[in-house]
Coordinates of C-alpha atoms in Angstrom, one line a residue:
X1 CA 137.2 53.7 161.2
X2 CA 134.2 53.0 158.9
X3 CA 131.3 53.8 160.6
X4 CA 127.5 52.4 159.4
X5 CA 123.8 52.7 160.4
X6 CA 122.3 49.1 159.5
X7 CA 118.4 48.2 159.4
X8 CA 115.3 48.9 158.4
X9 CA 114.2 52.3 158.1
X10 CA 113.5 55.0 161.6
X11 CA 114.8 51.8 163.3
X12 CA 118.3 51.9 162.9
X13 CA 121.7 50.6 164.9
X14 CA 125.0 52.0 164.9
X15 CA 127.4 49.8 163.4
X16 CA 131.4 49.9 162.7
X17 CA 132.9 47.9 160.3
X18 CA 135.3 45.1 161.7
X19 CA 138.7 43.8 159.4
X20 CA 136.7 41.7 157.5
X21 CA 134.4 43.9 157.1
X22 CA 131.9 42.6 158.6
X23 CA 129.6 45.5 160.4
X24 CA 129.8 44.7 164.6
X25 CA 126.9 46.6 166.6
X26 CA 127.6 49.2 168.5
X27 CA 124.5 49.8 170.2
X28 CA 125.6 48.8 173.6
X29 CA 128.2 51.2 173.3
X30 CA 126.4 54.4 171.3
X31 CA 123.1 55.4 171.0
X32 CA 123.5 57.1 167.6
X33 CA 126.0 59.0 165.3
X34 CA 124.0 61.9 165.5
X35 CA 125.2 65.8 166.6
X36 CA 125.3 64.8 169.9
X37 CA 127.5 62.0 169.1
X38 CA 129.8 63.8 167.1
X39 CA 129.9 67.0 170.0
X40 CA 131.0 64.6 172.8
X41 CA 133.6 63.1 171.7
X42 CA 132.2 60.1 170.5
X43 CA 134.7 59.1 167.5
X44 CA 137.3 59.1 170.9
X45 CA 135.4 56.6 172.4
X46 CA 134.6 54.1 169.7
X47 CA 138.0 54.3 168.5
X48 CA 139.2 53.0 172.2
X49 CA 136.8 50.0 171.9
X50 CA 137.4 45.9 170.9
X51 CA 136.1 46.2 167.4
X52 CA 136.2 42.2 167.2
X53 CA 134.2 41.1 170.5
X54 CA 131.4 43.6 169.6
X55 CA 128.0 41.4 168.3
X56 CA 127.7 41.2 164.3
X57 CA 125.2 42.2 162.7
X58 CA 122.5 40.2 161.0
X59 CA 123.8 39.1 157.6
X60 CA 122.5 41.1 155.1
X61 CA 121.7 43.9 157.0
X62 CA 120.1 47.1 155.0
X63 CA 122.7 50.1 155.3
X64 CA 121.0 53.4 156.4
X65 CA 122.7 56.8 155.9
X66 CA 125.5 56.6 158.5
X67 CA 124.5 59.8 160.1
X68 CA 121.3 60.5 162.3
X69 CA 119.0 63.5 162.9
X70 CA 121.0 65.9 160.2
X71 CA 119.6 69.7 160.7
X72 CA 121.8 71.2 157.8
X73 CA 122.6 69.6 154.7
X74 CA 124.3 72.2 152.7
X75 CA 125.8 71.8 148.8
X76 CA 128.7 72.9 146.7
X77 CA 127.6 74.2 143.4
X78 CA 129.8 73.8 140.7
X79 CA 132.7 73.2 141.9
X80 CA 134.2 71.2 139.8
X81 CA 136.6 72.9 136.1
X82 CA 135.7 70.1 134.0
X83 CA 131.6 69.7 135.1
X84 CA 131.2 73.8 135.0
X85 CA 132.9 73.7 131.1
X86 CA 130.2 70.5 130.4
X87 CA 127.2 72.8 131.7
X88 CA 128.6 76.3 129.8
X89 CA 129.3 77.9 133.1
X90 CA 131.9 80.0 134.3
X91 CA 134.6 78.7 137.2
X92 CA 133.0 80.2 140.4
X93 CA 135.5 83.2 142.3
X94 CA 133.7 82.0 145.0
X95 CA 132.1 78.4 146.4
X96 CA 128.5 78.5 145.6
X97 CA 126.5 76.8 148.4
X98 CA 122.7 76.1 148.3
X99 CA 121.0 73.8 151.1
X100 CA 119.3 70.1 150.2
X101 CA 116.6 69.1 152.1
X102 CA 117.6 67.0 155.4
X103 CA 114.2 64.9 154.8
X104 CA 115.9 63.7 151.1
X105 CA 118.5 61.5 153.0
X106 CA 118.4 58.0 152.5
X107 CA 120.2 54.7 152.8
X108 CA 122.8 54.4 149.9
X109 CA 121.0 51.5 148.4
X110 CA 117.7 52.9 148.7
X111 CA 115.4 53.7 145.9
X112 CA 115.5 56.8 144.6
X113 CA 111.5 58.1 143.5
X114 CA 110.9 60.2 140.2
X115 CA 108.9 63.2 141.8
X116 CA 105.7 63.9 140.8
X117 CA 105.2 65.6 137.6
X118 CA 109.5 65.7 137.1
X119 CA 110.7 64.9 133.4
X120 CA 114.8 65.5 134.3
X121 CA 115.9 64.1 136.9
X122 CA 119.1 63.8 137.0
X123 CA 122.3 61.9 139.0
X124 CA 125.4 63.7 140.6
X125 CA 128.4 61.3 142.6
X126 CA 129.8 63.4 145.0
X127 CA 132.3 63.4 148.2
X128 CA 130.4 64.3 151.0
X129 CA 132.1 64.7 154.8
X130 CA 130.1 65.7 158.1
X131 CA 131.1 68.5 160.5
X132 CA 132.3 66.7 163.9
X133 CA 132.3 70.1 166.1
X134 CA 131.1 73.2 166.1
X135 CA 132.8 75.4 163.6
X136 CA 132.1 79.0 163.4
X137 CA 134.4 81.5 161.7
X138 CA 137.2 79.0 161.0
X139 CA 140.4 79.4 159.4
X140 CA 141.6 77.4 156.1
X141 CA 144.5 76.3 158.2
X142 CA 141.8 74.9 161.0
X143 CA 139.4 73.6 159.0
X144 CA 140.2 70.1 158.6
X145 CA 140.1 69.8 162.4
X146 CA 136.5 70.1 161.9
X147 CA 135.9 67.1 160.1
X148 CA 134.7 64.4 161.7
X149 CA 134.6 61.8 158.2
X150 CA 133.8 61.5 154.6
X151 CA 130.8 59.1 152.8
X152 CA 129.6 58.8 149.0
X153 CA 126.4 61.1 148.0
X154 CA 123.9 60.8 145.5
X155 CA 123.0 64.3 144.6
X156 CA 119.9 63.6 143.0
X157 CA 118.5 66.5 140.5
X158 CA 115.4 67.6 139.2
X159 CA 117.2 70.2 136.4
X160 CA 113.8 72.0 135.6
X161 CA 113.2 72.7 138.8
X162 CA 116.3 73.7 139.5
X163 CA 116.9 76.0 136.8
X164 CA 113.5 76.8 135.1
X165 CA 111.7 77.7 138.0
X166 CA 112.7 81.0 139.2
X167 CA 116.8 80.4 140.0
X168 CA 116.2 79.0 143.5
X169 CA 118.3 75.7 142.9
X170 CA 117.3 74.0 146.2
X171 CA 113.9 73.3 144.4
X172 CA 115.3 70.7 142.7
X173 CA 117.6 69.5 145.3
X174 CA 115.5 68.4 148.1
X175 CA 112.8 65.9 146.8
X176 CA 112.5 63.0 148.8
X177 CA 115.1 59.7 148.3
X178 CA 117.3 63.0 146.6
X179 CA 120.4 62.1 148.9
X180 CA 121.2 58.8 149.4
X181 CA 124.7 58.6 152.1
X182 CA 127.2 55.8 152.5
X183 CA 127.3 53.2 152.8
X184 CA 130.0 54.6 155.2
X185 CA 131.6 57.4 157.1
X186 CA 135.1 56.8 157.1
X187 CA 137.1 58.7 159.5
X188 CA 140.1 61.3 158.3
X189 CA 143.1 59.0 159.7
X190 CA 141.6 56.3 156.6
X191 CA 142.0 58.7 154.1
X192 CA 144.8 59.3 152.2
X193 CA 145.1 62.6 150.1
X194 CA 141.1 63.6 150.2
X195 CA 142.2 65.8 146.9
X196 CA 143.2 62.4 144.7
X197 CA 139.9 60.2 145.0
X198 CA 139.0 58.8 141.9
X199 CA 134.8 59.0 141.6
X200 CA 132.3 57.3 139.4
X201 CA 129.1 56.5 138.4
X202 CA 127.5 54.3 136.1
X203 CA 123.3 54.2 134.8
X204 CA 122.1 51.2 133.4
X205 CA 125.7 49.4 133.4
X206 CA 126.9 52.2 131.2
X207 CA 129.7 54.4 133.3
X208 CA 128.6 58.1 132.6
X209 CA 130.9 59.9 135.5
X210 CA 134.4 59.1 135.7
X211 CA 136.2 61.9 137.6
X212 CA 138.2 62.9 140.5
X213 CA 138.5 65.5 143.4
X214 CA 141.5 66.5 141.8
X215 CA 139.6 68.8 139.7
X216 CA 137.4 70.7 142.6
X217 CA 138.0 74.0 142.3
X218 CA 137.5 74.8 146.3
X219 CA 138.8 72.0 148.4
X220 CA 137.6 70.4 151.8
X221 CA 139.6 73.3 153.7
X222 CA 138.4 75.8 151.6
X223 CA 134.9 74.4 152.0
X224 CA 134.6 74.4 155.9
X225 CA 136.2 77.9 156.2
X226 CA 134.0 79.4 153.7
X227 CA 131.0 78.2 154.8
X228 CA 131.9 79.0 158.7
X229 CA 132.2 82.7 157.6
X230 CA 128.5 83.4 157.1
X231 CA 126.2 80.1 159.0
X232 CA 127.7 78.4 162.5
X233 CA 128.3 74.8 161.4
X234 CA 127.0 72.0 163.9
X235 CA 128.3 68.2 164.9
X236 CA 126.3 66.5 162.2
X237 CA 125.6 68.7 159.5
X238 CA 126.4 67.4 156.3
X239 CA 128.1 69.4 153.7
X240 CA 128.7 67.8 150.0
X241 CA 131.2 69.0 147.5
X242 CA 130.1 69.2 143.9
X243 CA 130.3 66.8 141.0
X244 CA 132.6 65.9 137.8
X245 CA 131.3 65.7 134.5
X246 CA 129.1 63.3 133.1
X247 CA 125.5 63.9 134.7
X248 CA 122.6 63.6 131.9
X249 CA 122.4 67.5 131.8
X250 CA 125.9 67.8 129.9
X251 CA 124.8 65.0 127.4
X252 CA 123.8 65.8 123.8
X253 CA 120.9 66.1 123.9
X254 CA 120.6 65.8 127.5
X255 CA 119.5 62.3 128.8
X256 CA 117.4 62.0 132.3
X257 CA 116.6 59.4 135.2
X258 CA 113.0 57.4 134.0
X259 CA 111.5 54.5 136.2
X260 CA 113.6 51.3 136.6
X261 CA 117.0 52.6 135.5
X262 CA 120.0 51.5 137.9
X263 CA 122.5 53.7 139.1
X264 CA 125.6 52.7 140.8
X265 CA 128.7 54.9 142.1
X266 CA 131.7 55.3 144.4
X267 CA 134.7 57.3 145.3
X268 CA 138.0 55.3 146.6
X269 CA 138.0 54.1 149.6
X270 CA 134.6 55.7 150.7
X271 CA 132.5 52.6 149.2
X272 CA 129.8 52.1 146.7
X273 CA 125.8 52.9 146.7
X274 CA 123.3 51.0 144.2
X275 CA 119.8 52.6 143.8
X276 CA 116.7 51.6 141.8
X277 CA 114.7 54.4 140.2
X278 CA 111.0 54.2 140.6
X279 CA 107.9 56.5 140.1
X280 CA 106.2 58.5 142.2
X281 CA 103.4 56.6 143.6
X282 CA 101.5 59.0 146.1

């Protein structure tokens, strides 16, 4: 299943994409593909239902991030051979996991805003998946049980802040419009081999990232277990992956996001996002 949030922002529907690909409204059915969702069994249930007597949506609906009320958005550092060798830095022994900001989630083709006072600002494609039950001390051989689907994320960067500004990397994670999600969450069972998706990214036309999840260096299972051992995982938390190489940081000299640049990126079979970059105007 492809799963989907469409309308306007705080107001909207859950949606599931129909053969054509058309997005059906689910509302009548779900309320929302939030925790609760997730907890009860909810992919079950839509999975039982007439996809193609369900209402369509209106035509050219926005897409929102296709999960609600997130509490934990947690990151992969570096976990990726081929980005670490473009930033200098050694291959992990262990994941590195930092936390984004739920409040940075946005729709996949929603602006993305320069913070105030940032001069790098940067872009990262990544595979993100959300947690579909509780997970808590899980084993590598478990751990894809867990999963309840994968989506596209933006994993906007502000590099100074980030690095220059005392080594706490989540200050340059979590800026507002710094996580655009989806357009989808497509379910495990849609997915072939989650380790051989091909991933790119392009700014201003120009394609910058071309990579694949065959280089991560911990993988999905690897992921879930790791993180289980030292936080309980909930139904909806988001967890995403790490990057390949190509973001402005590994460039020479580096290059950075400025108002009215274009990005657009995508991982097989997950979809594509488009995003406008603006200022800050607060």
């Amino acid at each position: 299943m492809k799963l989907v949030r469409f309308g306007q922002p705080g107001q909207e529907k859950p949606g599931i994409l129909d053969g054509s690909g058309a997005i059906r409204d689910l509302s009548g059915s779900v309320t929302d593909f939030d925790g609760a969702f997730f907890a009860s069994g909810g992919l079950d249930a839509v999975a039982k239902l007439d996809v193609e007597s369900l209402p369509r949506a209106p035509e050219g609906s926005r897409f929102g991030p296709p999960v609600a009320g997130v509490r934990n958005f947690i990151a992969v550092g570096l976990n990726f051979a081929d980005h670490a060798k473009e930033t200098g830095s050694p291959i992990p022994a262990e994941p590195i996991l930092f936390n984004k900001a739920p409040s940075c989630i946005v729709g996949p083709n929603d602006d993305v805003i320069i913070p105030k006072g940032s001069t790098k600002s940067d872009w990262e494609v990544e595979l993100a998946f959300v947690i579909g039950k509780r997970a808590s001390y899980v084993s590598e051989s478990e751990a894809l049980d867990y999963v309840a689907g994968f989506c596209v994320c933006n994993d906007v960067s502000e590099r100074e802040w980030q690095i220059e500004r005392g080594g706490q990397w989540m200050k340059g994670k979590g800026c507002p419009t710094f996580g655009p999600l989806g357009p989808w969450l497509v379910t495990p069972d849609e997915i072939g081999d989650v380790g051989r998706l091909g991933m790119w990214l392009d700014v201003n036309g120009e394609r910058v990232q071309n990579g694949s999840t065959q280089t991560m260096i911990f993988d999905i299972r690897k992921i879930v277990s790791y993180a289980s051992q030292f936080m309980i995982l909930e139904p909806g938390d988001v967890i995403t992956t790490g990057t390949p190489p190509g973001v402005g940081l590994g460039f020479k000299p580096p290059r950075f996001l400025k108002a009215g640049d274009t990005m657009a990126l995508g991982i097989d079979g997950l979809g594509e996002q488009r995003q406008k970059v603006v200022a800050y105007r607060g």
